[in-house]
C-alpha positions as a printed NumPy array, in Angstrom:
array([[ -69.037,   98.405,   18.172],
       [ -71.822,   97.317,   15.934],
       [ -75.391,   97.25 ,   17.279],
       [ -78.082,   94.802,   16.229],
       [ -81.774,   95.015,   16.663],
       [ -83.964,   91.884,   16.591],
       [ -87.638,   91.763,   16.218],
       [ -89.612,   88.529,   16.962],
       [ -92.973,   87.969,   15.335],
       [ -95.284,   85.042,   15.331],
       [ -94.995,   83.758,   11.773],
       [ -91.697,   85.127,   10.58 ],
       [ -88.459,   83.452,    9.426],
       [ -84.936,   83.507,   10.867],
       [ -81.588,   83.744,    9.159],
       [ -78.153,   85.571,    9.121],
       [ -77.813,   88.874,   10.899],
       [ -76.411,   92.006,    9.359],
       [ -75.562,   95.286,   10.974],
       [ -78.475,   97.708,   11.321],
       [ -81.143,   95.225,   10.242],
       [ -84.176,   93.796,   11.979],
       [ -84.674,   90.037,   11.803],
       [ -87.716,   87.847,   12.493],
       [ -87.784,   84.358,   13.894],
       [ -90.269,   81.574,   13.638],
       [ -91.686,   80.535,   16.959],
       [ -92.336,   76.848,   17.381],
       [ -93.743,   76.415,   20.906],
       [ -94.324,   79.683,   22.84 ],
       [ -93.526,   83.315,   23.117],
       [ -90.465,   82.903,   25.256],
       [ -87.342,   82.658,   23.036],
       [ -83.73 ,   82.622,   23.875],
       [ -81.717,   84.421,   21.094],
       [ -77.995,   83.798,   20.569],
       [ -75.843,   86.051,   18.288],
       [ -72.414,   84.854,   17.103],
       [ -70.316,   87.999,   16.498],
       [ -67.725,   86.075,   14.449],
       [ -70.11 ,   84.68 ,   11.921],
       [ -72.927,   87.134,   12.325],
       [ -75.187,   84.12 ,   12.908],
       [ -78.283,   84.35 ,   15.034],
       [ -79.918,   81.306,   16.597],
       [ -82.859,   80.951,   18.957],
       [ -84.073,   78.377,   21.355],
       [ -87.762,   78.336,   22.072],
       [ -88.619,   77.669,   25.708],
       [ -91.984,   76.605,   27.055],
       [ -93.731,   79.381,   28.91 ],
       [ -95.319,   78.866,   32.362],
       [ -97.599,   81.078,   34.417],
       [ -96.477,   82.103,   37.891],
       [ -99.2  ,   81.227,   40.461],
       [-100.486,   83.705,   43.018],
       [-102.443,   83.356,   46.213],
       [-105.645,   83.268,   44.199],
       [-104.65 ,   79.989,   42.558],
       [-104.994,   78.073,   45.862],
       [-107.911,   76.842,   48.02 ],
       [-107.212,   76.901,   51.774],
       [-108.844,   74.86 ,   54.541],
       [-107.68 ,   75.616,   58.08 ],
       [-107.44 ,   73.234,   61.077],
       [-110.787,   72.174,   62.433],
       [-109.836,   72.565,   66.111],
       [-107.757,   75.585,   67.022],
       [-107.699,   75.041,   70.751],
       [-104.378,   73.749,   72.133],
       [-104.384,   70.059,   72.825],
       [-100.753,   69.094,   72.372],
       [-101.464,   67.777,   68.828],
       [-100.098,   69.316,   65.6  ],
       [-102.434,   71.529,   63.607],
       [-102.259,   71.323,   59.775],
       [-103.766,   73.397,   57.025],
       [-104.86 ,   71.812,   53.691],
       [-103.989,   73.726,   50.514],
       [-105.024,   72.604,   47.01 ],
       [-105.081,   74.057,   43.504],
       [-108.078,   76.238,   42.586],
       [-108.787,   75.443,   38.918],
       [-105.909,   74.328,   36.758],
       [-103.785,   71.745,   38.647],
       [-100.191,   72.692,   39.06 ],
       [ -97.447,   70.58 ,   40.495],
       [ -97.049,   69.099,   44.008],
       [ -97.791,   71.462,   46.888],
       [ -95.755,   71.513,   50.12 ],
       [ -97.311,   73.564,   52.908],
       [ -95.049,   75.508,   55.212],
       [ -95.748,   77.669,   58.276],
       [ -94.244,   80.856,   59.561],
       [ -94.643,   82.545,   62.959],
       [ -92.9  ,   85.229,   65.016],
       [ -90.25 ,   82.728,   65.994],
       [ -89.967,   80.341,   63.025],
       [ -89.776,   80.857,   59.233],
       [ -90.941,   78.553,   56.443],
       [ -90.857,   75.364,   58.592],
       [ -92.325,   72.101,   57.482],
       [ -93.273,   71.237,   61.047],
       [ -97.003,   71.419,   61.754],
       [ -97.496,   73.821,   64.651],
       [ -99.023,   72.727,   67.927],
       [ -98.264,   75.514,   70.42 ],
       [-100.379,   78.628,   71.022],
       [ -99.671,   81.371,   68.476],
       [-100.545,   82.743,   65.009],
       [ -99.159,   80.891,   62.037],
       [ -99.038,   82.169,   58.451],
       [ -99.348,   79.68 ,   55.582],
       [ -96.843,   79.429,   52.722],
       [ -96.539,   76.951,   49.854],
       [ -93.751,   75.618,   47.752],
       [ -94.8  ,   73.974,   44.432],
       [ -93.245,   72.213,   41.463],
       [ -93.964,   73.147,   37.862],
       [ -96.708,   71.288,   35.949],
       [ -99.367,   71.942,   33.338],
       [ -98.024,   75.296,   32.358],
       [ -97.952,   76.622,   35.957],
       [ -94.555,   77.539,   37.292],
       [ -93.193,   76.295,   40.499],
       [ -92.782,   78.709,   43.423],
       [ -90.862,   78.725,   46.655],
       [ -92.315,   79.982,   49.976],
       [ -95.274,   81.866,   48.482],
       [ -97.524,   83.386,   51.116],
       [-101.124,   82.569,   50.168],
       [-102.716,   85.247,   52.378],
       [-103.98 ,   82.836,   55.014],
       [-103.193,   82.277,   58.722],
       [-104.693,   80.566,   61.724],
       [-104.292,   81.141,   65.48 ],
       [-104.097,   78.365,   68.061],
       [-105.621,   79.504,   71.369],
       [-104.991,   78.522,   74.986],
       [-106.759,   75.544,   76.502],
       [-108.55 ,   75.336,   79.806],
       [-106.924,   73.012,   82.3  ],
       [-108.619,   70.786,   84.813],
       [-109.288,   72.051,   88.324],
       [-106.756,   70.767,   90.908],
       [-107.737,   68.358,   93.635],
       [-107.082,   69.052,   97.346],
       [-106.77 ,   65.948,   99.516],
       [-106.402,   65.701,  103.266],
       [-106.713,   62.902,  105.844],
       [-109.23 ,   64.952,  107.75 ],
       [-110.856,   68.383,  107.484],
       [-112.033,   68.378,  111.142],
       [-108.951,   68.78 ,  113.171],
       [-108.676,   68.618,  116.95 ],
       [-105.444,   70.522,  117.119],
       [-103.52 ,   73.327,  115.519],
       [-102.205,   71.818,  112.315],
       [-103.6  ,   70.151,  109.243],
       [-101.671,   68.799,  106.243],
       [-102.984,   68.563,  102.682],
       [-101.836,   67.661,   99.194],
       [-102.649,   69.199,   95.835],
       [-102.577,   67.495,   92.417],
       [-103.951,   68.077,   88.944],
       [-103.793,   70.647,   86.238],
       [-101.86 ,   70.338,   82.977],
       [ -99.796,   73.528,   82.773],
       [ -96.257,   74.063,   83.846],
       [ -97.394,   76.853,   86.172],
       [ -97.229,   76.833,   89.901],
       [-100.135,   76.363,   92.319],
       [-101.554,   79.562,   93.869],
       [-103.002,   79.425,   97.368],
       [-105.563,   81.615,   99.065],
       [-106.889,   81.447,  102.655],
       [-110.494,   82.755,  102.91 ],
       [-112.989,   83.185,  105.775],
       [-110.183,   82.572,  108.144],
       [-111.883,   82.375,  111.529],
       [-109.149,   80.082,  112.838],
       [-106.462,   82.735,  112.129],
       [-104.589,   80.169,  110.208],
       [-101.409,   80.514,  108.152],
       [ -99.936,   78.217,  105.451],
       [ -96.469,   76.828,  105.453],
       [ -96.065,   74.679,  102.309],
       [ -98.784,   72.09 ,  102.482],
       [ -99.534,   72.599,  106.224],
       [-102.147,   74.877,  107.737],
       [-101.446,   76.171,  111.236],
       [-104.287,   77.626,  113.273],
       [-104.016,   79.694,  116.424],
       [-107.628,   79.387,  117.611],
       [-110.71 ,   77.332,  117.128],
       [-112.572,   78.051,  113.934],
       [-112.621,   77.349,  110.173],
       [-110.552,   78.358,  107.223],
       [-111.285,   78.009,  103.549],
       [-108.316,   76.853,  101.364],
       [-108.506,   77.797,   97.72 ],
       [-105.984,   76.488,   95.146],
       [-105.636,   77.082,   91.462],
       [-102.975,   76.064,   88.887],
       [-101.534,   79.032,   87.15 ],
       [-101.433,   78.953,   83.343],
       [ -98.537,   79.059,   80.885],
       [ -98.005,   79.686,   77.177],
       [-100.541,   76.977,   76.278],
       [-102.968,   76.915,   79.183],
       [-105.233,   79.393,   81.024],
       [-105.32 ,   79.508,   84.811],
       [-107.437,   76.663,   86.176],
       [-110.591,   77.126,   88.199],
       [-110.102,   77.179,   91.993],
       [-110.381,   74.07 ,   94.079],
       [-111.981,   74.69 ,   97.484],
       [-111.783,   72.859,  100.775],
       [-112.867,   73.979,  104.262],
       [-110.839,   72.955,  107.404],
       [-112.363,   73.149,  110.852],
       [-110.062,   73.531,  113.826],
       [-110.895,   72.801,  117.472],
       [-108.227,   73.774,  119.953],
       [-107.506,   71.085,  122.537],
       [-108.233,   71.85 ,  126.216],
       [-104.919,   72.369,  128.006],
       [-104.141,   71.581,  131.624],
       [-105.311,   74.284,  133.987],
       [-103.534,   75.062,  137.239],
       [-105.736,   76.336,  140.113],
       [-104.238,   78.045,  143.163],
       [-105.971,   77.741,  146.541],
       [-105.991,   80.427,  149.155],
       [-103.436,   78.474,  151.223],
       [-101.16 ,   78.513,  148.197],
       [-101.288,   74.765,  147.722],
       [-101.648,   73.838,  144.076],
       [-103.804,   71.216,  142.526],
       [-103.618,   70.218,  138.913],
       [-106.577,   68.897,  137.076]])
């Protein structure tokens, strides 16, 4: 096998190749040259290709979303060229559960910013380049639930109520406080065993996008009804009042 060595210099000439010789080639556009050697004819040809510079994270300017509290709306970052303008920029996002997605994130979590660009103005195109930036969407506070009841002053043993409000997918959490009426809760019904008051506190538990709500508070006052009393006389006759 014959070996050939080729040397490329800026202002040289190009021609026929011979074994054991070095050859120089004239460069017409840039320093990247594709060299082709024909072993049958010992001919060497070259094709100059235009060089481009590969961008790095430092070539980009990043602006994160203005509001990073969850609100159900997509959050988008803005990325532009810093200095020489390359080609079109497509922003992508990556998280612990998704990779290089075009979808602008809206749920709570940390998202890393990547770009894909096209080649222009001597700057190469890149695919899924991490630009060293990220942003975190945080949980939102939800509204305090509302407790409604036809009456909070009850002459009797039971009171019904309803709860509404709060944005999360979490359940309602109930607490009975200052329970002089010795009441219990069954669903949305309070059952007292004696006269007195009970403080009902309700909050909506949070989820992946919402914090727990503040507690709603409502006081119920129970008065036990007077029941029939049977009195027994000495002569054992009974009178009911």
